[in-house]
Coordinates of C-alpha atoms in Angstrom, one line a residue:
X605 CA -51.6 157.9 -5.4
X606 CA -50.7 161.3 -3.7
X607 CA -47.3 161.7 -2.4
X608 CA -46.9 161.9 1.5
X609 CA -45.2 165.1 3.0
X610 CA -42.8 165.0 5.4
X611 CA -42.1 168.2 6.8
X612 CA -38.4 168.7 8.6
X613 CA -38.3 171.6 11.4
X614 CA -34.9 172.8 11.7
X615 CA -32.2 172.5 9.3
X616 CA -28.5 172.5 11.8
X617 CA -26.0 170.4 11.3
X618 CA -27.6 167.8 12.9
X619 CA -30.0 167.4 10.8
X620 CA -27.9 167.6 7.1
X621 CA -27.6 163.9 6.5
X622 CA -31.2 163.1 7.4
X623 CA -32.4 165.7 4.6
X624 CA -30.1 163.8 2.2
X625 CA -31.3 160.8 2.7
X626 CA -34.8 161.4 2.6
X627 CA -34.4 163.8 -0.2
X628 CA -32.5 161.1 -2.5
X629 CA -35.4 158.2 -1.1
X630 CA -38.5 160.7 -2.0
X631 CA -39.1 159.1 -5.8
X632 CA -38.6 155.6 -4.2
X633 CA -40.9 156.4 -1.2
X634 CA -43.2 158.5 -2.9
X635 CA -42.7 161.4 -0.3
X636 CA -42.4 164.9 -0.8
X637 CA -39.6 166.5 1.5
X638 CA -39.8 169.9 2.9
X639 CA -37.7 172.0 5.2
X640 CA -38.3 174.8 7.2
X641 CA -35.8 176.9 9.0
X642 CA -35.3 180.5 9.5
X643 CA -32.0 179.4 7.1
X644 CA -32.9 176.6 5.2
X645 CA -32.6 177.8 1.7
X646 CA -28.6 178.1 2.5
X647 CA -28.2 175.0 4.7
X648 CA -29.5 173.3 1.8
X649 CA -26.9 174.7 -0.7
X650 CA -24.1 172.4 0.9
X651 CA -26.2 169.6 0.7
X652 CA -27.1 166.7 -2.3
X653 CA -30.7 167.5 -1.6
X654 CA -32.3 168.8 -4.9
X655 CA -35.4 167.1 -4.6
X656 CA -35.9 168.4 -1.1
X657 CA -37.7 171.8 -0.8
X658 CA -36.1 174.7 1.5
X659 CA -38.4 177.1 2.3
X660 CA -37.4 179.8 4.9
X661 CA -39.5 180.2 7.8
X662 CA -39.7 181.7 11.4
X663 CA -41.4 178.4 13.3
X664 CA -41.3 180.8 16.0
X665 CA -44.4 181.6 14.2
X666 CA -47.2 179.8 15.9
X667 CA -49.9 179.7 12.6
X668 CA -47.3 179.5 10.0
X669 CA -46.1 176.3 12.3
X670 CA -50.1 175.3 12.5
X671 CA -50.5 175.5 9.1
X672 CA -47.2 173.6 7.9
X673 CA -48.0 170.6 10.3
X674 CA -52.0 170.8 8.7
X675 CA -50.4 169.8 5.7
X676 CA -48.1 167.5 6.1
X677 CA -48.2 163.9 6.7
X678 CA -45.2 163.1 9.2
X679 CA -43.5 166.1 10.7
X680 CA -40.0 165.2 12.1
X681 CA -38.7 168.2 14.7
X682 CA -35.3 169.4 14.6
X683 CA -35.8 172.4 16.5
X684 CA -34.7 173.2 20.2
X685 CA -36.2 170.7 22.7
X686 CA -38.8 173.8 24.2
X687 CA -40.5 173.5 20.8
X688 CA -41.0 170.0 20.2
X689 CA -44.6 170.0 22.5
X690 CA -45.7 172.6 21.2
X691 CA -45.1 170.9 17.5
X692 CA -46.9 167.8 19.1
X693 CA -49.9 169.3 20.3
X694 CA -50.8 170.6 16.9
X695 CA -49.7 167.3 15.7
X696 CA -52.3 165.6 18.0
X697 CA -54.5 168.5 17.1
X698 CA -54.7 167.9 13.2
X699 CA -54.0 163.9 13.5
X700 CA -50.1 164.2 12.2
X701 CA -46.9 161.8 13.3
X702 CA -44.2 163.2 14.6
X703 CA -40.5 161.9 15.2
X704 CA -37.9 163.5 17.3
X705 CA -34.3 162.8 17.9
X706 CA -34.7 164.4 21.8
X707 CA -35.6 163.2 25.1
X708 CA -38.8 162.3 26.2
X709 CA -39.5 165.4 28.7
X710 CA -42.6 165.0 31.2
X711 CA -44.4 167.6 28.8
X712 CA -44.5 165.2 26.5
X713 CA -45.2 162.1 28.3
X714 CA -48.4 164.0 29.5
X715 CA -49.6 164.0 25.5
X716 CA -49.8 160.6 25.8
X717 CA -53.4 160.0 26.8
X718 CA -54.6 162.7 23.9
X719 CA -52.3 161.0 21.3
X720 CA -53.9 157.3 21.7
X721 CA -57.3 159.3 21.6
X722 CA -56.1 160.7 18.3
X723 CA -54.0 157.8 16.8
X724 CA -50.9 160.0 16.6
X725 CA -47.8 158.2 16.7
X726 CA -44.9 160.4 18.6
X727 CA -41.4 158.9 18.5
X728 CA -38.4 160.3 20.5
X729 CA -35.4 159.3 21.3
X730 CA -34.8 158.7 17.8
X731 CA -31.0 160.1 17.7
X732 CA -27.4 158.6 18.9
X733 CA -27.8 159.3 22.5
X734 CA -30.7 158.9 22.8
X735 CA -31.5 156.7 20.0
X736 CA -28.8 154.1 18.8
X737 CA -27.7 153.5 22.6
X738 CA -31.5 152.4 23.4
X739 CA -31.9 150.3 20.3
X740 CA -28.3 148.6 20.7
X741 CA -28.4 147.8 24.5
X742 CA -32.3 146.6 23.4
X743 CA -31.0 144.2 21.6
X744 CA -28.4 142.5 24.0
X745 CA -30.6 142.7 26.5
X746 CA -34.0 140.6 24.7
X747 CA -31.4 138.0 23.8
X748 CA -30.2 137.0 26.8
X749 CA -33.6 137.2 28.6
X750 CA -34.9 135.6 25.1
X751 CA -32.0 132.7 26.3
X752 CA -32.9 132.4 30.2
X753 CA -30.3 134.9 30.9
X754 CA -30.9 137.5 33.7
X755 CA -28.4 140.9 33.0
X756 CA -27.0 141.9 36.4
X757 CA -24.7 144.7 35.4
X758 CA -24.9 147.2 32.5
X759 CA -22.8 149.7 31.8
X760 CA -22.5 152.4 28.5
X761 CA -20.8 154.9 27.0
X762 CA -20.9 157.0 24.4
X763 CA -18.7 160.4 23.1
X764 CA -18.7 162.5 20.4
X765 CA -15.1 162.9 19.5
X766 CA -11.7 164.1 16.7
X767 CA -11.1 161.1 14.1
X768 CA -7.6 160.1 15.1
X769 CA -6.3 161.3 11.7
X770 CA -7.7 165.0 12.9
X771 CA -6.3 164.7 17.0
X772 CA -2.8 165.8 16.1
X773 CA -1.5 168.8 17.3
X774 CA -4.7 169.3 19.4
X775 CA -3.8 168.2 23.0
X776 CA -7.5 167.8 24.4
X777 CA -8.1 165.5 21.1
X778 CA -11.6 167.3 21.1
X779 CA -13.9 170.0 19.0
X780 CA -17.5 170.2 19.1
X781 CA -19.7 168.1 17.6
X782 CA -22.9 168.5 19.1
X783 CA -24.4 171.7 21.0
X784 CA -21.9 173.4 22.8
X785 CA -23.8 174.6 25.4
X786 CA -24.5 170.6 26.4
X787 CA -20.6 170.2 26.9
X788 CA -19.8 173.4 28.5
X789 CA -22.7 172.6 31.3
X790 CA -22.4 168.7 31.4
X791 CA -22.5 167.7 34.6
X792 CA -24.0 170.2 35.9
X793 CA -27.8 171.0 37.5
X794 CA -27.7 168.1 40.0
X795 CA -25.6 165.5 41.5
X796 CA -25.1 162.2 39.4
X797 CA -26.7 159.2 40.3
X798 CA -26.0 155.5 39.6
X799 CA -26.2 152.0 40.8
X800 CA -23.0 149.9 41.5
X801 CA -22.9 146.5 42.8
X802 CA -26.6 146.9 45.0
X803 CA -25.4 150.1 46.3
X804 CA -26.8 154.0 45.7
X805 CA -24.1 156.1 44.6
X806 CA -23.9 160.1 43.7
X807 CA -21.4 162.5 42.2
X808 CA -21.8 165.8 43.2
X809 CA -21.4 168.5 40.4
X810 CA -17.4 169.7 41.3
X811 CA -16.4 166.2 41.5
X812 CA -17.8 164.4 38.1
X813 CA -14.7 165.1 36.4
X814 CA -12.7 164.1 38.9
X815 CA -14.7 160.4 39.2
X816 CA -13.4 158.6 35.6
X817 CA -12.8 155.1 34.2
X818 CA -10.5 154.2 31.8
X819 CA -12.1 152.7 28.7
X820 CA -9.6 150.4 26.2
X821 CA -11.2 149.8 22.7
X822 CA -7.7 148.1 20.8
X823 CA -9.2 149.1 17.7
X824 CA -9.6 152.9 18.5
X825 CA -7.4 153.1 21.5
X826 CA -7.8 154.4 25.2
X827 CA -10.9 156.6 26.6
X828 CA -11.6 158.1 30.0
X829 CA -15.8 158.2 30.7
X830 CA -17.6 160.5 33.1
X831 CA -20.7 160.1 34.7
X832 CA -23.9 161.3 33.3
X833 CA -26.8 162.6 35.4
X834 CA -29.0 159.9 36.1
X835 CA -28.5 156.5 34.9
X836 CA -31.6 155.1 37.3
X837 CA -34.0 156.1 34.9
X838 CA -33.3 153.2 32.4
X839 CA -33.3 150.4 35.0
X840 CA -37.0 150.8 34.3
X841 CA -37.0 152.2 30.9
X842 CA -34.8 148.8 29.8
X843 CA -36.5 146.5 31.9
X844 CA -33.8 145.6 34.6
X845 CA -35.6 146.6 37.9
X846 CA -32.9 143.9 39.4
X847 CA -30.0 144.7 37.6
X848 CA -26.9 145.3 40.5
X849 CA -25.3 147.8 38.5
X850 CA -26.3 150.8 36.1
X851 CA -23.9 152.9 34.9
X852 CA -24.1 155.5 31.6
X853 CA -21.5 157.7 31.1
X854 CA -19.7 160.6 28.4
X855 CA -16.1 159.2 26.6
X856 CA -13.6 161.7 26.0
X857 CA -9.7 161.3 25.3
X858 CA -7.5 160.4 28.5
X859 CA -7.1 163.8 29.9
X860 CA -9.4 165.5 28.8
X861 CA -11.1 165.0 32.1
X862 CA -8.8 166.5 34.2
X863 CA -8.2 169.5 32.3
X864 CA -12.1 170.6 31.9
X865 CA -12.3 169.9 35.6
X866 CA -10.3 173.5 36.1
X867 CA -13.3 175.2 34.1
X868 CA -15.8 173.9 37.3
X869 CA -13.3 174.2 40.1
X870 CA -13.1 178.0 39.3
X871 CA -16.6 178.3 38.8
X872 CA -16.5 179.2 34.6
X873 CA -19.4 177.2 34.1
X874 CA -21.4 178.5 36.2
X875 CA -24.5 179.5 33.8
X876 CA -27.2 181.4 37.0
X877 CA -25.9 184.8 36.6
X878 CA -24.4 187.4 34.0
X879 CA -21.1 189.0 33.9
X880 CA -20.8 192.9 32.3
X881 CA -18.0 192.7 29.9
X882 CA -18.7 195.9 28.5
X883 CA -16.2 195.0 25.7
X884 CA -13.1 195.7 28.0
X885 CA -13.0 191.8 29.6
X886 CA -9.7 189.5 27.6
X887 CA -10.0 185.8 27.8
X888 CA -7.2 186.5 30.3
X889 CA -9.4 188.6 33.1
X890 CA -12.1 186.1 32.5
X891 CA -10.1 183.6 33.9
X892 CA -8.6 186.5 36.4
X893 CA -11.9 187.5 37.7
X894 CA -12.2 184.3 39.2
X895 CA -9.0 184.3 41.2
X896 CA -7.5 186.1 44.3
X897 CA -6.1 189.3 43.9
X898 CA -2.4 189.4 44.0
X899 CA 0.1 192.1 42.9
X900 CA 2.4 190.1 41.5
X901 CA 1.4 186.6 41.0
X902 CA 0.2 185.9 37.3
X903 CA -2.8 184.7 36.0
X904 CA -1.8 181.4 35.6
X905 CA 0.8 181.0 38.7
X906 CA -2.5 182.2 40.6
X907 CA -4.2 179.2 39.0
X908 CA -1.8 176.9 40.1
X909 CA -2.3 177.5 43.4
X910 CA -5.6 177.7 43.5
X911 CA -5.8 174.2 41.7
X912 CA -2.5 173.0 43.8
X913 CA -1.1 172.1 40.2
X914 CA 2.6 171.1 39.9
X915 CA 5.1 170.3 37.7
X916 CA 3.6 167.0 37.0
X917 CA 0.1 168.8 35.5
X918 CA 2.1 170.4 32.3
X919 CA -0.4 168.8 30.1
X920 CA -2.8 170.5 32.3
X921 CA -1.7 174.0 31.5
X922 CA -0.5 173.1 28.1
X923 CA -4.3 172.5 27.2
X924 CA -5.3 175.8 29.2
X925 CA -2.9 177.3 27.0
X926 CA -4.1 175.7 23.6
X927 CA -7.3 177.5 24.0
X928 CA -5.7 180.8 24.1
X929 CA -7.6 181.5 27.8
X930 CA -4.1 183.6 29.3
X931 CA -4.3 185.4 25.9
X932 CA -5.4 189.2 26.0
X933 CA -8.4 189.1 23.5
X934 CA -11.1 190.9 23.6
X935 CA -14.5 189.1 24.5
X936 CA -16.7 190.9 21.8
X937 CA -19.9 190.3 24.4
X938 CA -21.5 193.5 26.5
X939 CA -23.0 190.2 29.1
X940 CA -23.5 186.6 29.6
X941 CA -23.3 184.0 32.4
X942 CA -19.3 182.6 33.3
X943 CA -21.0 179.7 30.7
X944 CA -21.8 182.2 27.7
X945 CA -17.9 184.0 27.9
X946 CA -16.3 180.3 28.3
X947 CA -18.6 178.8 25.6
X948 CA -17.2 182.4 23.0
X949 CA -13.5 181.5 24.0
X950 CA -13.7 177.4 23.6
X951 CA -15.2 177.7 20.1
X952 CA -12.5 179.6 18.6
X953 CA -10.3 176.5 19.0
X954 CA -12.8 173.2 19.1
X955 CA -14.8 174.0 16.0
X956 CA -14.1 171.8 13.4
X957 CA -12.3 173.1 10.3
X958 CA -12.0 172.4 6.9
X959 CA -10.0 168.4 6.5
X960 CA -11.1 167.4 10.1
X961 CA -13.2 165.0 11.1
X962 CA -15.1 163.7 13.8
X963 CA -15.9 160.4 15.4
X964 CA -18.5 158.5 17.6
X965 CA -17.8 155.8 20.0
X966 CA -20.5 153.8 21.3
X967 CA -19.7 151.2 24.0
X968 CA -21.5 148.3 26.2
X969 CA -20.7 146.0 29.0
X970 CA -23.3 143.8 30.0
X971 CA -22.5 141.0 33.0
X972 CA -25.1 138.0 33.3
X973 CA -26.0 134.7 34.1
X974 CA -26.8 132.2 32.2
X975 CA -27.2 128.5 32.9
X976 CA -25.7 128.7 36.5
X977 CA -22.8 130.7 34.9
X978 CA -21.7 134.4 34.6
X979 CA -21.0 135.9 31.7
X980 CA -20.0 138.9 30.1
X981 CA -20.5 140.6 26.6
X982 CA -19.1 144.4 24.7
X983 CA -21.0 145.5 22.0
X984 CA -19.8 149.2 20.3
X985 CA -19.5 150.7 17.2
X986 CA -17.5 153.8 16.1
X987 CA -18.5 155.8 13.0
X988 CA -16.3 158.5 11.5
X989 CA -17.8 161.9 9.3
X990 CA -17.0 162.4 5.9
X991 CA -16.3 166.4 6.1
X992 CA -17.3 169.6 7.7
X993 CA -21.1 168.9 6.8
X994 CA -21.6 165.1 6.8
X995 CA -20.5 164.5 10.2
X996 CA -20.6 161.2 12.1
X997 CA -23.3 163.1 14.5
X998 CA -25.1 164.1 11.8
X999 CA -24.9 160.3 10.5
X1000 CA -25.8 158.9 13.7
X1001 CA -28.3 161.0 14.8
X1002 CA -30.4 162.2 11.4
X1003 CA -30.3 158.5 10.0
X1004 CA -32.3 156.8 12.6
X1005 CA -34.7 159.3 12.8
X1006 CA -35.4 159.3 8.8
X1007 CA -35.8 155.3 9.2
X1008 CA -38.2 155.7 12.4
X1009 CA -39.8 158.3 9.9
X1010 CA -39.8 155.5 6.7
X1011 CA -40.9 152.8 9.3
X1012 CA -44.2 155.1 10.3
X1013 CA -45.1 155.9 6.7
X1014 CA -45.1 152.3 5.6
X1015 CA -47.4 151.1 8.5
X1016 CA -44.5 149.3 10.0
X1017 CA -45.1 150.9 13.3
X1018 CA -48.6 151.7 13.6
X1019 CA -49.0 152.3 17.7
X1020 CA -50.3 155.4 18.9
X1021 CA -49.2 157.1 22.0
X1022 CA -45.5 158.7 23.2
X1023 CA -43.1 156.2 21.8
X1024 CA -39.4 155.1 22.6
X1025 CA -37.4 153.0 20.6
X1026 CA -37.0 149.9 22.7
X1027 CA -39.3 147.5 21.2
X1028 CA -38.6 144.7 18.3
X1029 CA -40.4 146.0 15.6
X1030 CA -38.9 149.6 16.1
X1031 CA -35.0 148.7 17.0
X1032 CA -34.5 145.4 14.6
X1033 CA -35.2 146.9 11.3
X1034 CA -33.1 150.2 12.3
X1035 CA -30.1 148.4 13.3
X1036 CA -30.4 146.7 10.5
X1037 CA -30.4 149.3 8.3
X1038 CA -27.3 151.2 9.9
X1039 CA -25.5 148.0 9.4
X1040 CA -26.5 148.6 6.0
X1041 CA -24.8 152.0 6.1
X1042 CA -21.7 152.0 7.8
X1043 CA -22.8 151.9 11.4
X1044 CA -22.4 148.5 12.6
X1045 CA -22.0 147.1 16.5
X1046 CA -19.8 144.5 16.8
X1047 CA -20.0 141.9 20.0
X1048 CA -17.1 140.6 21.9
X1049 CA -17.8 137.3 24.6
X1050 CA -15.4 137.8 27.4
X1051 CA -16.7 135.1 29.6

């Protein structure tokens, strides 16, 4: 019997411990595993992937990406989000399966009709967030109904986070572990929405950071959580039309909130216009350029005042200070938006190094009735990286997408059409398999 190809677009970080595991599954799955990336032949070089294939390609390339998906048998896309349509349409095109670990956009929903025509399966959502967070909540959520149960309130959080063993000496307890582009602009593009107790709410964009929770997990200690964008969206999306409360939010490290909030108040996030550096702007007349003019004052006394910081916001300013933003280093750009110049100084202090690792918190509250009584139920996880290249995002986003990928090749899911996560036969044997691997929920009954 011929081997099946499956053909990975995109070879980041994100993606190194799905290539692993496929690679070391491909004699037991009968599967031949190929990678394209512009870079792939030296991603692959820190990996334990020798029976995967790297072959370095521009996907940017519309008939080298025609012909790759022509000959494959399951294409999973690791690319940029703008790409993964255009990898579905030739998908649908040549009759191929596709799995994703990105957001359903309205693009894609509107291949829906030509990939039922064709018998195409297309599954997103396939990462942590979204991904594991669908599959897990899923799961609460069919038992109680499955018990007579009606959920009333659901709320979740997830962050992307230092190990404890890695926080010390770092006062925002924080590097990036995902795109850093998402966390310099979250928040942003539109004012928050959620449900609380019947009742519409909204967070406009200079006040998310300023609207937290605290979060107590006595296992991995305290969290704040901000808002996400829309939480609406998944009282349909889970099935809880009724619910009275729907909440999804971001965890960081108590602080950290507060701190980041100085970034948006001053407008250094702002990604709808370019700045000319013209290789003379420091970190320090970054933040300068942004504050009134005084003759005197200094940078960060003008801060203050702006902010109306005092003596009790030390850890404020010690953070400020961490990332070296009052220090007079050149900005090696000619341009880029207030986003682009505070994206260049932030990464020289939260990108991971050598010893440190990362973690990922996963947490949900769910409050419901049952039997004339109300109730209430956590479920959450936490998963900590190995190194620099097998990260806990790398875990807990490329491993459900290479099961989703295992589960389509073996005719375990065999619907057509623009697929989600969120049904039985898709979440059960996933979660399953994470258990299997280190990334296990735990459930704690309050009520």
């Amino acid at each position: 019997m011929k081997n099946k190809i499956i053909s990975i677009l995109g070879s980041g970080r994100s993606a190194f411990t799905l290539i692993e595991y496929l690679s070391t599954r491909s004699k037991v799955t009968d599967t031949v595993v190929r990678v394209y990336d512009r870079n792939a032949t030296e991603s692959l070089g820190h990996l334990d992937a020798k029976d995967a294939e790297a072959i370095d390609a521009d996907l940017t390339d519309r008939d080298l990406r025609r012909s790759i998906v022509k000959s494959s048998d399951l294409i999973i896309s690791m690319l940029p989000v703008r790409f993964h349509c255009m990898v579905a349409e030739d998908c649908i095109e040549f009759g191929k399966h596709m799995v994703t670990a990105s957001y359903v956009t309205k693009e894609m929903e509107a291949l829906q009709k030509a990939a039922l025509n064709s018998g195409v399966t297309l599954l997103n959502e396939m990462g942590l967030d979204p991904g594991i967070d669908h599959m897990s909540a899923m799961k609460i959520i069919h038992e109680i109904q499955e018990r007579g149960g009606q959920v009333r309130a659901f709320e979740s959080f997830t962050g992307g986070l230092l190990a404890p063993e890695s926080e010390e000496n770092n006062p925002w307890q924080y590097k990036f572990t995902w795109n850093p582009r998402n966390v310099i602009t979250a928040g942003s593009g539109g004012a928050v929405k959620f449900l609380d107790h019947k009742n519409f709410k909204f967070i406009p964009y200079h006040r998310v950071f300023r609207r937290t929770e605290i979060i107590n997990l006595k296992e991995f200690g305290k969290f704040e959580g901000y808002a996400n964008r829309d939480s609406l969206k998944y009282q349909e999306l889970y099935g809880l039309e009724h619910v009275e409360t729907m909440f999804r939010g971001t965890l960081r490290r108590p602080g950290f909130c507060k701190a980041w909030d100085v970034f948006v108040q001053i407008g250094a996030t702002d990604d709808s216009y370019n700045i000319r550096t013209e290789g003379k702007m420091t970190h320090r007349s970054f933040i300068n350029s942004f504050l009134k003019f005084h003759p005197t004052d200094s940078v960060e006394l003008k801060l203050m005042q702006y902010l109306k910081l005092d003596q009790d916001d030390v850890d404020v300013m010690e953070k400020l200070e961490w990332l070296g933003i009052f220090k007079e280093e050149l900005i090696e750009m000619e341009e880029g938006s207030p986003a682009d110049i505070l994206q260049y100084i932030v990464e020289k202090k939260w990108t991971l190094e050598s010893g440190e690792r990362d973690m990922i918190v996963m947490w949900h509250k769910f409050l419901y009735t049952l039997d004339n009584e109300e109730r209430e139920v956590h479920s959450y996880m936490a998963v900590k990286g190995d190194d620099l290249y097998h990260t806990a995002m790398s875990k807990s986003v490329g491993l459900p997408v290479a099961l989703g990928a295992e589960l389509i090749l073996n005719g375990s899911i065999n619907q057509a059409g623009v697929l989600r996560p969120l049904q039985k036969e898709i979440y059960l044997p996933i979660l399953k398999s994470l258990k299997n691997m280190g990334i296990e929920f735990y459930e704690r009954r309050i009520a």
